[in-house]
């Protein structure tokens, strides 16, 4: 960990360079990009190859398969802010890459590509003179063609063009919170903390604006084994409502598997049942059998968490709701079977909580470990905010992660630092324009309690970091209610209740738009999924329910930018 004194000394120099370069007005002092071919570097355990066509120069570097393998490139560069591009090939799927420019470490994820492609590595400030860029093994099994450093500037992010929540029935206080998040985006960063909110207050005299807590111990298989919440829902509510009642709540859920816990020492005990290694619960098989007992247990668990979330709704407290986090890593069971089952589970959870349990106090936060892996993204109609969980070195600027998120979601969703291993540095936020909507450092002795006291005070007293005492009354919407993605088209049921297993939908104003139609029963089971593209301004479409049983059904209609939900009764 870089000492606080050393860190601030570096940033004084950093700010001096920023001012001398006037980065907001011109692209540094270098006129041309700096390109270095990989084969010209110093090779450690790797080799130059030319077997695969499409590379630049005389070859590319391959053989990143041992922990000590590395490629070092040495060159000189004028002082300035640069955008890093790495030419690469990743024929064996998505791969993590780690690299270092001078003393600054960074990393990211390489998209699968059997041909040579470009990876955007983020922004880096160079002081002028010799530069050392090292690419480490990371996950390995990729090829490196070249690196490119292009003079660049920084700019503040802009709020999403569609400033509406996905839930068309979101409560006014929930809309008020979302509008507050939008109003601060790109101007201030909202402070948060996972669990240890009291510790931050003790050390800094300031309280995080966002208290982030976990519903882990409300998972039925933990309750069955005698678990008791360290901080109950009632205690979370008390924290939010104390004083002026402006504290913001974020809730996650380390979902202990509904069944099939291994429960064997040392690392597969019942309380670790959210980890893939501690359960044999098969999500894909469960979703494929909606009439089966494991599917019923899946719904039981969701319903148990719904009862906790209803306490917040009854108290008129909105929730930054971030379930099913870090799925693409595979270390949690909800991501162990791949992207398709995960997306199905997310949409099932969304529909069960929103449309079945009528929870309208949730702002849905999708959190991953990388931004550009869209295979795992549940879809715009099911996500309000995108969060990144980043555990990088203490002095990392996080520019690489931020730039990847902006490239994927700019203009669509707010981007937050939903989990981190270290406090983000305000000077880095300003210098690299990494204006996260909010941040939350992970709990415990290895994370928030390991941060130097002077750094804690510096971050939580910074003018660009909002703490609880600086929050306005966000509970009342400042604009007319923008409740939901209000469609330009309309869909209605021709006759409700319906007696047939086919439902006639009258669709108007959707000519040429792709509509995704899904049907769920009252248990949250996905019964039907259809894609419709109307060719005329008005059509009637016969949608099969997928069931002959009488009861309540939910029809979700989603276009590229809007969504709507219909409730029907089958007699």
PDB file of N, CA, C and O in Angstrom, residues 100-134:
ATOM      1  N   UNK A 100       1.132  -2.635 -16.187  1.00  0.00           N
ATOM      2  CA  UNK A 100       1.645  -1.570 -15.338  1.00  0.00           C
ATOM      3  C   UNK A 100       2.385  -0.561 -16.207  1.00  0.00           C
ATOM      4  O   UNK A 100       3.224  -0.939 -17.032  1.00  0.00           O
ATOM      5  N   UNK A 101       2.039   0.734 -16.040  1.00  0.00           N
ATOM      6  CA  UNK A 101       2.757   1.808 -16.717  1.00  0.00           C
ATOM      7  C   UNK A 101       3.530   2.572 -15.648  1.00  0.00           C
ATOM      8  O   UNK A 101       2.931   3.180 -14.760  1.00  0.00           O
ATOM      9  N   UNK A 102       4.853   2.505 -15.740  1.00  0.00           N
ATOM     10  CA  UNK A 102       5.723   3.035 -14.688  1.00  0.00           C
ATOM     11  C   UNK A 102       5.306   2.413 -13.360  1.00  0.00           C
ATOM     12  O   UNK A 102       5.381   1.204 -13.208  1.00  0.00           O
ATOM     13  N   UNK A 103       4.799   3.166 -12.398  1.00  0.00           N
ATOM     14  CA  UNK A 103       4.436   2.586 -11.100  1.00  0.00           C
ATOM     15  C   UNK A 103       2.941   2.295 -10.974  1.00  0.00           C
ATOM     16  O   UNK A 103       2.512   1.757  -9.958  1.00  0.00           O
ATOM     17  N   UNK A 104       2.161   2.673 -11.979  1.00  0.00           N
ATOM     18  CA  UNK A 104       0.710   2.527 -11.867  1.00  0.00           C
ATOM     19  C   UNK A 104       0.234   1.193 -12.440  1.00  0.00           C
ATOM     20  O   UNK A 104       0.458   0.887 -13.614  1.00  0.00           O
ATOM     21  N   UNK A 105      -0.439   0.409 -11.609  1.00  0.00           N
ATOM     22  CA  UNK A 105      -0.958  -0.886 -12.020  1.00  0.00           C
ATOM     23  C   UNK A 105      -2.410  -0.767 -12.453  1.00  0.00           C
ATOM     24  O   UNK A 105      -3.166   0.047 -11.928  1.00  0.00           O
ATOM     25  N   UNK A 106      -2.800  -1.579 -13.412  1.00  0.00           N
ATOM     26  CA  UNK A 106      -4.177  -1.571 -13.896  1.00  0.00           C
ATOM     27  C   UNK A 106      -4.470  -2.944 -14.502  1.00  0.00           C
ATOM     28  O   UNK A 106      -3.607  -3.827 -14.557  1.00  0.00           O
ATOM     29  N   UNK A 107      -5.686  -3.116 -14.938  1.00  0.00           N
ATOM     30  CA  UNK A 107      -6.083  -4.386 -15.538  1.00  0.00           C
ATOM     31  C   UNK A 107      -7.441  -4.267 -16.175  1.00  0.00           C
ATOM     32  O   UNK A 107      -8.105  -3.235 -16.094  1.00  0.00           O
ATOM     33  N   UNK A 108      -7.865  -5.338 -16.817  1.00  0.00           N
ATOM     34  CA  UNK A 108      -9.165  -5.354 -17.462  1.00  0.00           C
ATOM     35  C   UNK A 108      -9.447  -6.722 -18.039  1.00  0.00           C
ATOM     36  O   UNK A 108      -8.743  -7.700 -17.736  1.00  0.00           O
ATOM     37  N   UNK A 109     -10.466  -6.797 -18.861  1.00  0.00           N
ATOM     38  CA  UNK A 109     -10.881  -8.054 -19.461  1.00  0.00           C
ATOM     39  C   UNK A 109     -10.808  -7.946 -20.972  1.00  0.00           C
ATOM     40  O   UNK A 109     -11.316  -6.986 -21.566  1.00  0.00           O
ATOM     41  N   UNK A 110     -10.187  -8.927 -21.602  1.00  0.00           N
ATOM     42  CA  UNK A 110     -10.095  -8.992 -23.054  1.00  0.00           C
ATOM     43  C   UNK A 110     -11.285  -9.768 -23.603  1.00  0.00           C
ATOM     44  O   UNK A 110     -11.551 -10.896 -23.170  1.00  0.00           O
ATOM     45  N   UNK A 111     -11.981  -9.185 -24.545  1.00  0.00           N
ATOM     46  CA  UNK A 111     -13.088  -9.890 -25.186  1.00  0.00           C
ATOM     47  C   UNK A 111     -12.563 -11.079 -25.980  1.00  0.00           C
ATOM     48  O   UNK A 111     -11.459 -11.036 -26.528  1.00  0.00           O
ATOM     49  N   UNK A 112     -13.326 -12.150 -26.071  1.00  0.00           N
ATOM     50  CA  UNK A 112     -12.919 -13.260 -26.930  1.00  0.00           C
ATOM     51  C   UNK A 112     -12.768 -12.790 -28.374  1.00  0.00           C
ATOM     52  O   UNK A 112     -13.624 -12.067 -28.896  1.00  0.00           O
ATOM     53  N   UNK A 113     -11.681 -13.157 -29.019  1.00  0.00           N
ATOM     54  CA  UNK A 113     -11.462 -12.779 -30.410  1.00  0.00           C
ATOM     55  C   UNK A 113     -10.418 -13.694 -31.026  1.00  0.00           C
ATOM     56  O   UNK A 113      -9.293 -13.789 -30.527  1.00  0.00           O
ATOM     57  N   UNK A 114     -10.781 -14.354 -32.113  1.00  0.00           N
ATOM     58  CA  UNK A 114      -9.831 -15.212 -32.819  1.00  0.00           C
ATOM     59  C   UNK A 114      -8.979 -14.415 -33.800  1.00  0.00           C
ATOM     60  O   UNK A 114      -8.014 -14.936 -34.349  1.00  0.00           O
ATOM     61  N   UNK A 115      -9.344 -13.151 -34.042  1.00  0.00           N
ATOM     62  CA  UNK A 115      -8.544 -12.250 -34.869  1.00  0.00           C
ATOM     63  C   UNK A 115      -7.996 -11.139 -33.978  1.00  0.00           C
ATOM     64  O   UNK A 115      -8.431 -10.967 -32.833  1.00  0.00           O
ATOM     65  N   UNK A 116      -7.075 -10.352 -34.484  1.00  0.00           N
ATOM     66  CA  UNK A 116      -6.484  -9.290 -33.681  1.00  0.00           C
ATOM     67  C   UNK A 116      -7.484  -8.154 -33.515  1.00  0.00           C
ATOM     68  O   UNK A 116      -8.100  -7.689 -34.464  1.00  0.00           O
ATOM     69  N   UNK A 117      -7.636  -7.712 -32.263  1.00  0.00           N
ATOM     70  CA  UNK A 117      -8.636  -6.711 -31.914  1.00  0.00           C
ATOM     71  C   UNK A 117      -7.985  -5.649 -31.028  1.00  0.00           C
ATOM     72  O   UNK A 117      -6.781  -5.693 -30.745  1.00  0.00           O
ATOM     73  N   UNK A 118      -8.791  -4.671 -30.581  1.00  0.00           N
ATOM     74  CA  UNK A 118      -8.304  -3.555 -29.761  1.00  0.00           C
ATOM     75  C   UNK A 118      -8.921  -3.610 -28.372  1.00  0.00           C
ATOM     76  O   UNK A 118     -10.124  -3.798 -28.230  1.00  0.00           O
ATOM     77  N   UNK A 119      -8.084  -3.418 -27.364  1.00  0.00           N
ATOM     78  CA  UNK A 119      -8.546  -3.292 -25.981  1.00  0.00           C
ATOM     79  C   UNK A 119      -8.266  -1.873 -25.515  1.00  0.00           C
ATOM     80  O   UNK A 119      -7.139  -1.372 -25.635  1.00  0.00           O
ATOM     81  N   UNK A 120      -9.308  -1.200 -25.002  1.00  0.00           N
ATOM     82  CA  UNK A 120      -9.153   0.151 -24.480  1.00  0.00           C
ATOM     83  C   UNK A 120      -8.718   0.067 -23.019  1.00  0.00           C
ATOM     84  O   UNK A 120      -9.490  -0.364 -22.154  1.00  0.00           O
ATOM     85  N   UNK A 121      -7.507   0.506 -22.736  1.00  0.00           N
ATOM     86  CA  UNK A 121      -6.914   0.308 -21.418  1.00  0.00           C
ATOM     87  C   UNK A 121      -7.076   1.454 -20.451  1.00  0.00           C
ATOM     88  O   UNK A 121      -6.563   1.392 -19.336  1.00  0.00           O
ATOM     89  N   UNK A 122      -7.778   2.529 -20.852  1.00  0.00           N
ATOM     90  CA  UNK A 122      -7.992   3.645 -19.943  1.00  0.00           C
ATOM     91  C   UNK A 122      -6.973   4.751 -20.132  1.00  0.00           C
ATOM     92  O   UNK A 122      -6.147   4.724 -21.052  1.00  0.00           O
ATOM     93  N   UNK A 123      -7.031   5.752 -19.253  1.00  0.00           N
ATOM     94  CA  UNK A 123      -6.185   6.937 -19.360  1.00  0.00           C
ATOM     95  C   UNK A 123      -5.033   6.881 -18.351  1.00  0.00           C
ATOM     96  O   UNK A 123      -5.209   6.428 -17.214  1.00  0.00           O
ATOM     97  N   UNK A 124      -3.877   7.397 -18.772  1.00  0.00           N
ATOM     98  CA  UNK A 124      -2.695   7.405 -17.918  1.00  0.00           C
ATOM     99  C   UNK A 124      -1.961   8.727 -18.080  1.00  0.00           C
ATOM    100  O   UNK A 124      -1.819   9.240 -19.191  1.00  0.00           O
ATOM    101  N   UNK A 125      -1.518   9.264 -16.947  1.00  0.00           N
ATOM    102  CA  UNK A 125      -0.766  10.506 -16.948  1.00  0.00           C
ATOM    103  C   UNK A 125       0.724  10.183 -16.957  1.00  0.00           C
ATOM    104  O   UNK A 125       1.222   9.486 -16.074  1.00  0.00           O
ATOM    105  N   UNK A 126       1.440  10.694 -17.965  1.00  0.00           N
ATOM    106  CA  UNK A 126       2.884  10.507 -18.056  1.00  0.00           C
ATOM    107  C   UNK A 126       3.568  11.837 -17.781  1.00  0.00           C
ATOM    108  O   UNK A 126       3.143  12.882 -18.291  1.00  0.00           O
ATOM    109  N   UNK A 127       4.620  11.794 -16.972  1.00  0.00           N
ATOM    110  CA  UNK A 127       5.305  13.000 -16.543  1.00  0.00           C
ATOM    111  C   UNK A 127       6.340  13.489 -17.549  1.00  0.00           C
ATOM    112  O   UNK A 127       6.940  14.551 -17.366  1.00  0.00           O
ATOM    113  N   UNK A 128       6.586  12.715 -18.603  1.00  0.00           N
ATOM    114  CA  UNK A 128       7.587  13.078 -19.592  1.00  0.00           C
ATOM    115  C   UNK A 128       8.888  12.341 -19.348  1.00  0.00           C
ATOM    116  O   UNK A 128       9.365  12.248 -18.224  1.00  0.00           O
ATOM    117  N   UNK A 129       9.476  11.781 -20.440  1.00  0.00           N
ATOM    118  CA  UNK A 129      10.723  11.052 -20.319  1.00  0.00           C
ATOM    119  C   UNK A 129      10.528   9.559 -20.518  1.00  0.00           C
ATOM    120  O   UNK A 129       9.577   9.116 -21.171  1.00  0.00           O
ATOM    121  N   UNK A 130      11.391   8.727 -19.923  1.00  0.00           N
ATOM    122  CA  UNK A 130      11.315   7.277 -20.116  1.00  0.00           C
ATOM    123  C   UNK A 130      10.017   6.687 -19.545  1.00  0.00           C
ATOM    124  O   UNK A 130       9.549   7.113 -18.487  1.00  0.00           O
ATOM    125  N   UNK A 131       9.480   5.714 -20.266  1.00  0.00           N
ATOM    126  CA  UNK A 131       8.261   5.026 -19.852  1.00  0.00           C
ATOM    127  C   UNK A 131       8.512   3.521 -19.892  1.00  0.00           C
ATOM    128  O   UNK A 131       9.110   3.013 -20.846  1.00  0.00           O
ATOM    129  N   UNK A 132       8.061   2.827 -18.864  1.00  0.00           N
ATOM    130  CA  UNK A 132       8.138   1.364 -18.823  1.00  0.00           C
ATOM    131  C   UNK A 132       6.718   0.811 -18.742  1.00  0.00           C
ATOM    132  O   UNK A 132       5.984   1.130 -17.808  1.00  0.00           O
ATOM    133  N   UNK A 133       6.323   0.028 -19.732  1.00  0.00           N
ATOM    134  CA  UNK A 133       4.994  -0.585 -19.749  1.00  0.00           C
ATOM    135  C   UNK A 133       5.171  -2.105 -19.745  1.00  0.00           C
ATOM    136  O   UNK A 133       5.784  -2.668 -20.666  1.00  0.00           O
ATOM    137  N   UNK A 134       4.648  -2.748 -18.729  1.00  0.00           N
ATOM    138  CA  UNK A 134       4.776  -4.200 -18.596  1.00  0.00           C
ATOM    139  C   UNK A 134       3.406  -4.849 -18.648  1.00  0.00           C
ATOM    140  O   UNK A 134       2.479  -4.409 -17.953  1.00  0.00           O
TER     141      UNK A 134
END
